[in-house]
């Protein structure tokens, strides 16, 4: 397979490996390789200068045999239907790995949110929601934030959905601000899950977490919070990067100060006491734990051999290609795959949905305790399969997730 694999090629390759491992017949493999429904919408937005522009958006609903569809919405210039399809597939497996009652979905709009005003983003989000209205909802498909969307975006989705419905429906979306029914801990949940997995992986390798060196690619919601939580756990953050470049410091970076610097300057680079490096150098940092938390296909055949971390804990979806997986496994690097490592976000989204449906509001302690229990259980489940089947953690997680989804599909049967 060529080195430049698309996210969908990677997702399909992973499914092929899992289908072979699980001994599926051709029809089950074929069913799972295709999403149930893919919608393409034209999102007309009036810009602040009075001109109208039409953006292409989509929502892909992969499989819902285990429960309603669930998945984030991404605003990015690189969004394609193929990419969103891959992300929807990963959501299906992820929800099954942590054993929450959802199927997988994903949505996106191909746009450059960095060049849009808040008003333009609001109008685009509301128009997109109105176009999806018949296909989403608390028992159909529950969106959440992803790259370049946040709690405010979710509040606009909730309000648009509620206005059309005629009453407030907070359970139609997760990742909302707390003031409108969001859950305590949702914003940091993905990162807490990543760091719990990194901690369990370190335990597994007999590596002391206190003082362990950590490099983080991507300094957004997932990467920045993962760096802060790891720092609070006693790790030393030695390198971080964002889309503008990276920084490193052998003495360790204070991720809270790096955040303040990024808010002020718009970039992590040129941080006092650090050295500017390239994104590639951040991936290749000499460290114990590497957390890729930016975009897909960052660790590939071309650079996998140069990764020096002992543990790779995937905050992002699909950051490692199957060819790179093999290289890392042969090098003895313990990779905790995305469908396990970053499942903390959807798990706390599930907690938010349950709180909304029951009109309850749990404490942060309750939320984080339940999250930690789910993550540790899923980590151990995957670890056991990896040991029993003598395979890497990704194959083990796929065996678990894909196997559970296939079992649900077989139990329900195909109708009509
Ligand atoms: P975000 O928009 O908050 O942050 C993305 C970060 O990546 C930004 O700092 C950006 O500058 C950086 N970035 C972009 N291109 C880069 C590059 N080439 N090199 C280095 N950095 C780059 O997005 P997020 O919500 O943190 O999502 C990051 C990843 O985590 C995505 O793969 C997403 O699908 C995945 N994820 C997010 C959640 C969640 O709860 N937000 C849950 C599960 C998985």
Coordinates of C-alpha atoms and ligand atoms in Angstrom, one line a residue:
X1 CA 0.0 0.0 0.0
X2 CA 1.3 3.5 -0.8
X3 CA 2.7 5.6 2.0
X4 CA 0.1 8.4 1.5
X5 CA -2.9 6.5 2.8
X6 CA -6.1 8.4 3.3
X7 CA -8.0 8.0 6.6
X8 CA -10.6 5.9 4.9
X9 CA -8.0 3.6 3.4
X10 CA -6.5 3.2 6.9
X11 CA -9.9 2.6 8.5
X12 CA -10.7 0.0 5.9
X13 CA -7.3 -1.7 6.2
X14 CA -7.8 -1.9 10.0
X15 CA -11.3 -3.4 9.5
X16 CA -9.9 -6.0 7.1
X17 CA -7.3 -7.0 9.7
X18 CA -10.0 -7.3 12.4
X19 CA -12.4 -9.2 10.0
X20 CA -9.6 -11.7 9.3
X21 CA -8.7 -12.1 12.9
X22 CA -12.4 -12.6 13.9
X23 CA -13.0 -15.0 11.0
X24 CA -15.9 -13.0 9.5
X25 CA -17.4 -14.1 6.2
X26 CA -17.4 -11.7 3.3
X27 CA -20.8 -10.3 4.0
X28 CA -20.2 -9.1 7.5
X29 CA -17.0 -7.5 6.4
X30 CA -18.8 -5.8 3.6
X31 CA -21.6 -4.6 5.8
X32 CA -19.2 -3.0 8.3
X33 CA -17.0 -1.4 5.6
X34 CA -19.9 0.8 4.5
X35 CA -21.8 3.5 6.5
X36 CA -25.5 3.1 6.8
X37 CA -26.2 6.6 5.7
X38 CA -24.1 9.5 4.3
X39 CA -25.7 13.0 3.9
X40 CA -24.1 15.8 1.9
X41 CA -25.5 19.3 2.5
X42 CA -24.9 22.7 1.0
X43 CA -24.6 25.2 3.8
X44 CA -25.3 28.7 2.5
X45 CA -23.9 31.4 4.8
X46 CA -24.2 35.1 4.6
X47 CA -20.8 36.6 5.4
X48 CA -20.3 39.8 7.3
X49 CA -19.5 41.7 4.1
X50 CA -23.0 40.8 2.8
X51 CA -21.8 38.2 0.3
X52 CA -23.2 34.6 0.5
X53 CA -21.0 31.6 0.3
X54 CA -22.0 27.9 0.0
X55 CA -19.9 25.4 2.1
X56 CA -20.1 21.7 1.7
X57 CA -21.0 19.8 4.8
X58 CA -21.8 16.2 5.5
X59 CA -22.9 13.8 8.2
X60 CA -22.0 10.1 8.0
X61 CA -23.8 7.6 10.2
X62 CA -21.9 4.3 10.2
X63 CA -23.7 1.7 12.3
X64 CA -26.3 2.0 15.1
X65 CA -26.8 -1.6 16.1
X66 CA -25.7 -0.9 19.7
X67 CA -27.6 2.4 20.1
X68 CA -28.1 5.8 18.6
X69 CA -25.4 7.3 16.4
X70 CA -22.9 9.5 18.2
X71 CA -19.9 11.5 16.9
X72 CA -18.2 14.9 16.6
X73 CA -18.5 17.7 14.1
X74 CA -15.3 19.1 12.5
X75 CA -14.8 22.4 10.8
X76 CA -11.6 22.2 8.7
X77 CA -10.4 23.1 5.1
X78 CA -9.4 19.4 4.7
X79 CA -12.8 17.8 5.5
X80 CA -13.9 15.3 2.8
X81 CA -16.7 12.7 2.8
X82 CA -14.0 9.9 2.9
X83 CA -12.3 11.4 5.9
X84 CA -15.6 11.8 7.8
X85 CA -16.6 8.2 6.8
X86 CA -13.3 6.9 8.4
X87 CA -14.0 9.0 11.5
X88 CA -17.5 7.6 11.8
X89 CA -16.2 4.0 11.5
X90 CA -13.7 4.6 14.3
X91 CA -16.5 6.1 16.4
X92 CA -18.5 2.8 16.0
X93 CA -15.6 0.7 17.3
X94 CA -14.7 3.2 20.0
X95 CA -18.1 3.2 21.6
X96 CA -18.1 -0.6 21.6
X97 CA -14.6 -0.8 23.1
X98 CA -15.6 1.3 26.1
X99 CA -19.0 -0.5 26.1
X100 CA -21.3 2.5 25.8
X101 CA -24.7 2.1 24.0
X102 CA -24.0 4.1 20.8
X103 CA -23.2 3.6 17.2
X104 CA -20.7 5.7 15.3
X105 CA -21.2 8.9 13.3
X106 CA -19.2 12.0 12.3
X107 CA -19.9 15.3 10.6
X108 CA -17.9 18.1 9.1
X109 CA -18.0 21.2 7.0
X110 CA -15.2 22.0 4.6
X111 CA -14.3 25.6 5.6
X112 CA -11.6 27.6 7.2
X113 CA -13.0 28.5 10.6
X114 CA -9.9 30.6 11.4
X115 CA -10.9 33.1 8.8
X116 CA -14.5 33.3 9.8
X117 CA -16.1 35.7 12.4
X118 CA -18.1 34.4 15.3
X119 CA -21.3 35.6 13.6
X120 CA -20.4 33.7 10.4
X121 CA -19.6 30.6 12.4
X122 CA -22.9 30.8 14.2
X123 CA -24.9 31.3 11.0
X124 CA -23.1 28.4 9.4
X125 CA -23.7 26.1 12.4
X126 CA -27.4 26.9 12.6
X127 CA -27.9 26.4 8.9
X128 CA -26.1 23.1 9.0
X129 CA -28.2 22.0 12.0
X130 CA -31.4 22.9 10.2
X131 CA -30.3 20.8 7.2
X132 CA -29.5 17.8 9.4
X133 CA -32.6 18.2 11.6
X134 CA -34.5 15.2 10.4
X135 CA -31.5 12.9 10.8
X136 CA -30.2 13.9 14.2
X137 CA -31.8 14.0 17.7
X138 CA -31.4 12.5 21.1
X139 CA -32.5 9.0 20.0
X140 CA -31.2 9.2 16.4
X141 CA -27.8 10.8 16.3
X142 CA -26.1 13.0 19.0
X143 CA -23.3 15.3 17.7
X144 CA -20.4 16.6 19.8
X145 CA -17.3 18.8 19.3
X146 CA -14.3 17.8 17.2
X147 CA -11.5 19.8 15.5
X148 CA -12.2 23.5 15.5
X149 CA -15.7 23.2 17.1
X150 CA -16.3 23.7 20.8
X151 CA -18.9 24.1 23.5
X152 CA -20.3 27.3 21.9
X153 CA -20.8 25.5 18.6
X154 CA -22.8 22.8 20.5
X155 CA -24.9 25.5 22.2
X156 CA -25.9 26.9 18.8
X157 CA -26.8 23.3 17.6
X158 CA -28.9 22.8 20.8
X159 CA -30.7 26.1 20.4
X160 CA -31.4 25.6 16.6
X161 CA -32.6 22.0 17.2
X162 CA -34.8 23.2 20.2
X163 CA -36.2 26.1 18.3
X164 CA -37.4 23.9 15.4
X165 CA -38.7 21.2 17.8
X166 CA -40.6 23.8 19.9
X167 CA -39.1 23.0 23.3
X168 CA -35.6 22.7 24.9
X169 CA -33.9 19.5 24.0
X170 CA -30.5 19.6 25.7
X171 CA -30.0 15.8 25.1
X172 CA -29.7 16.4 21.3
X173 CA -26.0 17.3 21.6
X174 CA -23.1 16.8 24.0
X175 CA -20.1 18.9 24.9
X176 CA -22.4 21.9 25.7
X177 CA -21.5 24.7 28.1
X178 CA -22.5 23.7 31.7
X179 CA -25.0 26.6 31.8
X180 CA -27.2 24.8 29.2
X181 CA -26.9 21.2 30.4
X182 CA -23.2 20.4 29.8
X183 CA -21.5 17.9 32.0
X184 CA -18.8 18.7 34.5
X185 CA -15.5 17.4 33.2
X186 CA -16.5 17.1 29.5
X187 CA -13.9 19.6 28.3
X188 CA -11.0 17.7 29.8
X189 CA -12.6 14.2 29.5
X190 CA -10.8 13.0 26.3
X191 CA -7.4 14.2 27.7
X192 CA -8.1 12.6 31.1
X193 CA -8.8 9.3 29.3
X194 CA -5.6 9.7 27.3
X195 CA -3.6 10.2 30.4
X196 CA -5.3 7.4 32.4
X197 CA -4.3 5.1 29.4
X198 CA -0.8 6.5 29.4
X199 CA -0.6 5.8 33.2
X200 CA -1.9 2.2 32.8
X201 CA 0.5 1.6 29.9
X202 CA 3.4 2.9 32.0
X203 CA 2.3 0.6 34.8
X204 CA 2.2 -2.3 32.3
X205 CA 5.8 -1.5 31.2
X206 CA 7.0 -1.0 34.8
X207 CA 7.8 2.7 34.0
X208 CA 7.5 5.3 36.7
X209 CA 5.0 8.0 35.8
X210 CA 6.5 10.6 38.1
X211 CA 9.2 12.2 36.1
X212 CA 8.3 10.4 32.9
X213 CA 9.0 12.6 29.8
X214 CA 6.1 13.5 27.5
X215 CA 5.9 15.0 24.1
X216 CA 2.5 16.2 22.7
X217 CA 1.7 16.9 19.1
X218 CA -1.3 19.4 18.7
X219 CA -2.1 22.0 21.4
X220 CA -5.9 22.2 21.1
X221 CA -8.5 20.8 23.4
X222 CA -7.1 17.3 23.6
X223 CA -3.4 18.0 23.4
X224 CA -3.3 21.0 25.7
X225 CA -5.4 19.4 28.4
X226 CA -3.5 16.1 28.1
X227 CA -0.3 18.1 28.7
X228 CA -1.7 19.8 31.7
X229 CA -3.1 16.6 33.3
X230 CA 0.1 14.7 32.6
X231 CA 2.0 17.6 34.2
X232 CA -0.3 17.5 37.2
X233 CA 0.3 13.7 37.5
X234 CA 4.1 14.5 37.8
X235 CA 5.2 13.9 34.2
X236 CA 7.8 16.3 32.6
X237 CA 6.5 17.9 29.4
X238 CA 9.5 18.1 27.1
X239 CA 8.0 19.1 23.7
X240 CA 4.7 20.3 22.3
X241 CA 3.5 21.6 18.9
X242 CA 0.6 23.2 17.1
X243 CA -0.2 23.9 13.5
X244 CA 2.4 26.8 13.5
X245 CA 5.4 24.7 14.8
X246 CA 6.8 23.1 17.9
X247 CA 8.9 23.9 21.0
X248 CA 11.1 21.7 23.3
X249 CA 12.9 22.0 26.6
X250 CA 14.9 19.3 28.3
X251 CA 14.2 21.0 31.6
X252 CA 10.5 20.7 31.0
X253 CA 7.7 23.1 30.0
X254 CA 4.9 24.4 32.2
X255 CA 1.9 23.6 30.0
X256 CA -0.3 26.2 31.8
X257 CA 2.2 28.9 30.9
X258 CA 2.5 27.6 27.3
X259 CA -1.3 27.9 27.1
X260 CA -1.2 31.5 28.3
X261 CA 1.5 32.2 25.7
X262 CA -0.6 30.6 23.0
X263 CA -3.6 32.7 23.9
X264 CA -1.5 35.9 23.7
X265 CA 0.5 35.1 20.6
X266 CA -1.7 32.6 18.7
X267 CA 1.1 30.0 18.7
X268 CA 3.2 27.8 21.1
X269 CA 6.4 28.8 19.3
X270 CA 8.8 31.4 20.7
X271 CA 8.0 30.4 24.3
X272 CA 10.5 31.8 26.8
X273 CA 13.1 29.2 27.9
X274 CA 12.3 26.8 25.0
X275 CA 13.8 26.0 21.7
X276 CA 11.7 26.2 18.5
X277 CA 11.6 22.9 16.6
X278 CA 9.6 21.4 13.7
X279 CA 6.5 19.3 14.1
X280 CA 8.4 16.3 12.9
X281 CA 11.0 16.9 15.6
X282 CA 8.3 16.9 18.2
X283 CA 7.2 13.5 17.0
X284 CA 10.7 12.2 17.1
X285 CA 11.5 13.6 20.6
X286 CA 13.5 11.4 22.9
X287 CA 10.7 10.8 25.5
X288 CA 8.9 8.1 27.4
X289 CA 5.3 9.0 26.2
X290 CA 4.3 10.5 22.9
X291 CA 0.8 11.9 22.6
X292 CA -0.2 12.6 19.0
X293 CA -3.3 14.9 19.4
X294 CA -3.6 16.8 16.1
X295 CA -4.8 15.1 12.9
X296 CA -4.7 11.8 11.0
X297 CA -1.7 10.1 9.4
X298 CA 1.1 11.8 11.3
X299 CA 3.1 8.6 12.1
X300 CA 3.7 6.9 8.8
X301 CA 6.1 4.4 7.2
X302 CA 8.4 7.5 6.6
X303 CA 9.0 8.4 10.2
X304 CA 7.8 5.5 12.4
X305 CA 11.4 4.1 12.6
X306 CA 12.5 7.5 14.1
X307 CA 10.0 7.5 17.0
X308 CA 11.9 7.2 20.2
X309 CA 9.0 7.1 22.8
X310 CA 8.3 3.9 24.8
X311 CA 4.6 4.6 24.7
X312 CA 2.5 6.2 22.0
X313 CA -0.9 7.1 23.4
X314 CA -3.2 8.3 20.5
X315 CA -5.2 11.4 21.5
X316 CA -6.0 12.1 17.8
X317 CA -8.1 9.9 15.6
X318 CA -6.1 7.9 13.1
X319 CA -2.7 9.5 13.7
X320 CA -0.8 6.2 12.9
X321 CA -1.0 4.3 9.6
X322 CA -1.1 0.5 9.6
X323 CA 2.4 0.3 8.1
X324 CA 3.6 2.5 10.9
X325 CA 1.8 0.3 13.4
X326 CA 3.8 -2.7 12.3
X327 CA 7.1 -0.8 12.6
X328 CA 6.3 0.6 16.1
X329 CA 5.2 -2.9 17.3
X330 CA 8.4 -4.5 16.0
X331 CA 10.4 -1.8 17.7
X332 CA 8.7 -2.8 21.0
X333 CA 6.8 0.5 21.4
X334 CA 3.6 0.1 23.2
X335 CA 0.9 1.9 21.2
X336 CA -2.5 2.6 22.9
X337 CA -4.8 3.0 19.9
X338 CA -7.2 5.9 19.4
X339 CA -10.4 3.8 19.7
X340 CA -9.3 3.1 23.3
X341 CA -7.0 6.0 24.3
X342 CA -9.3 8.9 23.2
X343 CA -12.6 7.3 24.2
X344 CA -12.8 9.4 27.3
X345 CA -14.5 12.2 25.4
X346 CA -17.4 10.1 24.1
X347 CA -17.7 8.3 27.4
X348 CA -18.3 11.6 29.3
X349 CA -20.5 12.7 26.4
X350 CA -22.5 9.6 27.2
X351 CA -22.6 10.7 30.9
X352 CA -23.8 14.1 29.7
X353 CA -26.6 12.5 27.6
X354 CA -27.7 10.3 30.6
X355 CA -27.7 13.4 32.9
X356 CA -29.8 15.4 30.3
X357 CA -32.3 12.5 29.8
X358 CA -32.8 12.1 33.6
X359 CA -32.5 15.9 34.3
X360 CA -29.7 15.3 36.7
X361 CA -26.4 17.1 37.2
X362 CA -23.5 15.0 38.6
X363 CA -20.5 16.3 40.5
X364 CA -17.0 16.4 38.8
X365 CA -15.9 13.8 41.3
X366 CA -18.7 11.4 40.2
X367 CA -18.1 12.1 36.5
X368 CA -14.3 11.6 36.7
X369 CA -14.6 8.5 38.9
X370 CA -17.1 6.8 36.4
X371 CA -14.8 7.9 33.5
X372 CA -11.7 6.5 35.1
X373 CA -13.5 3.1 35.9
X374 CA -14.6 2.8 32.3
X375 CA -11.1 3.6 30.9
X376 CA -9.2 1.3 33.2
X377 CA -11.7 -1.5 32.5
X378 CA -11.4 -1.0 28.7
X379 CA -7.6 -0.8 28.9
X380 CA -7.5 -4.1 30.8
X381 CA -10.0 -5.8 28.5
X382 CA -7.8 -4.8 25.5
X383 CA -4.6 -5.7 27.2
X384 CA -5.9 -9.2 28.0
X385 CA -6.9 -9.8 24.4
X386 CA -3.4 -8.5 23.2
X387 CA -1.7 -11.0 25.6
X388 CA -4.0 -13.9 24.7
X389 CA -3.8 -13.4 21.0
X390 CA -0.2 -12.2 21.0
X391 CA -1.0 -9.1 19.0
X392 CA -0.6 -5.4 19.3
X393 CA -3.1 -3.2 21.2
X394 CA -4.7 -1.8 18.1
X395 CA -5.6 -5.3 16.7
X396 CA -6.8 -6.3 20.2
X397 CA -9.0 -3.1 20.5
X398 CA -10.4 -3.7 17.0
X399 CA -11.1 -7.4 17.9
X400 CA -13.1 -6.2 20.9
X401 CA -14.9 -3.2 19.3
X402 CA -15.6 -4.7 15.9
X403 CA -16.5 -8.1 17.4
X404 CA -19.1 -6.4 19.7
X405 CA -20.7 -4.5 16.8
X406 CA -20.9 -7.6 14.6
X407 CA -22.5 -9.5 17.4
X408 CA -25.2 -6.8 17.8
X409 CA -25.8 -6.8 14.0
X410 CA -26.1 -10.6 13.9
X411 CA -28.5 -10.6 16.9
X412 CA -30.8 -7.9 15.4
X413 CA -30.7 -9.4 11.9
X414 CA -31.1 -7.5 8.7
X415 CA -34.5 -5.9 8.0
X416 CA -36.1 -5.1 5.5
Ligands
LIG1 P1 -8.6 21.3 18.3 O1 -9.1 22.0 17.2 O2 -9.0 21.8 19.7 O3 -7.0 21.2 18.3 C1 -6.3 20.7 17.2 C2 -4.9 21.1 17.4 O4 -4.0 20.5 16.5 C3 -4.6 22.7 17.3 O5 -3.8 23.1 18.4 C4 -3.9 22.8 16.0 O6 -3.0 23.9 16.0 C5 -3.1 21.5 16.0 N1 -2.7 21.1 14.7 C6 -3.3 21.1 13.5 N2 -2.6 20.7 12.5 C7 -1.4 20.3 13.1 C8 -0.2 19.8 12.6 N3 0.0 19.5 11.3 N4 0.8 19.6 13.5 C9 0.7 19.9 14.8 N5 -0.4 20.4 15.3 C10 -1.4 20.6 14.5 O7 -9.1 19.8 18.2 P2 -9.2 18.6 19.3 O8 -10.7 18.6 19.7 O9 -8.2 18.8 20.3 O10 -9.0 17.3 18.4 C11 -7.6 16.9 18.1 C12 -7.7 15.4 17.7 O11 -8.3 14.6 18.7 C13 -8.5 15.1 16.4 O12 -8.0 14.0 15.8 C14 -9.9 14.7 17.0 O13 -10.6 14.0 16.1 C15 -9.5 13.9 18.2 N6 -10.5 13.8 19.2 C16 -11.0 14.9 19.8 C17 -12.0 14.7 20.9 C18 -12.6 15.8 21.6 O14 -13.3 15.5 22.6 N7 -12.3 17.0 21.2 C19 -12.3 13.4 21.2 C20 -11.7 12.3 20.6 C21 -10.8 12.5 19.6

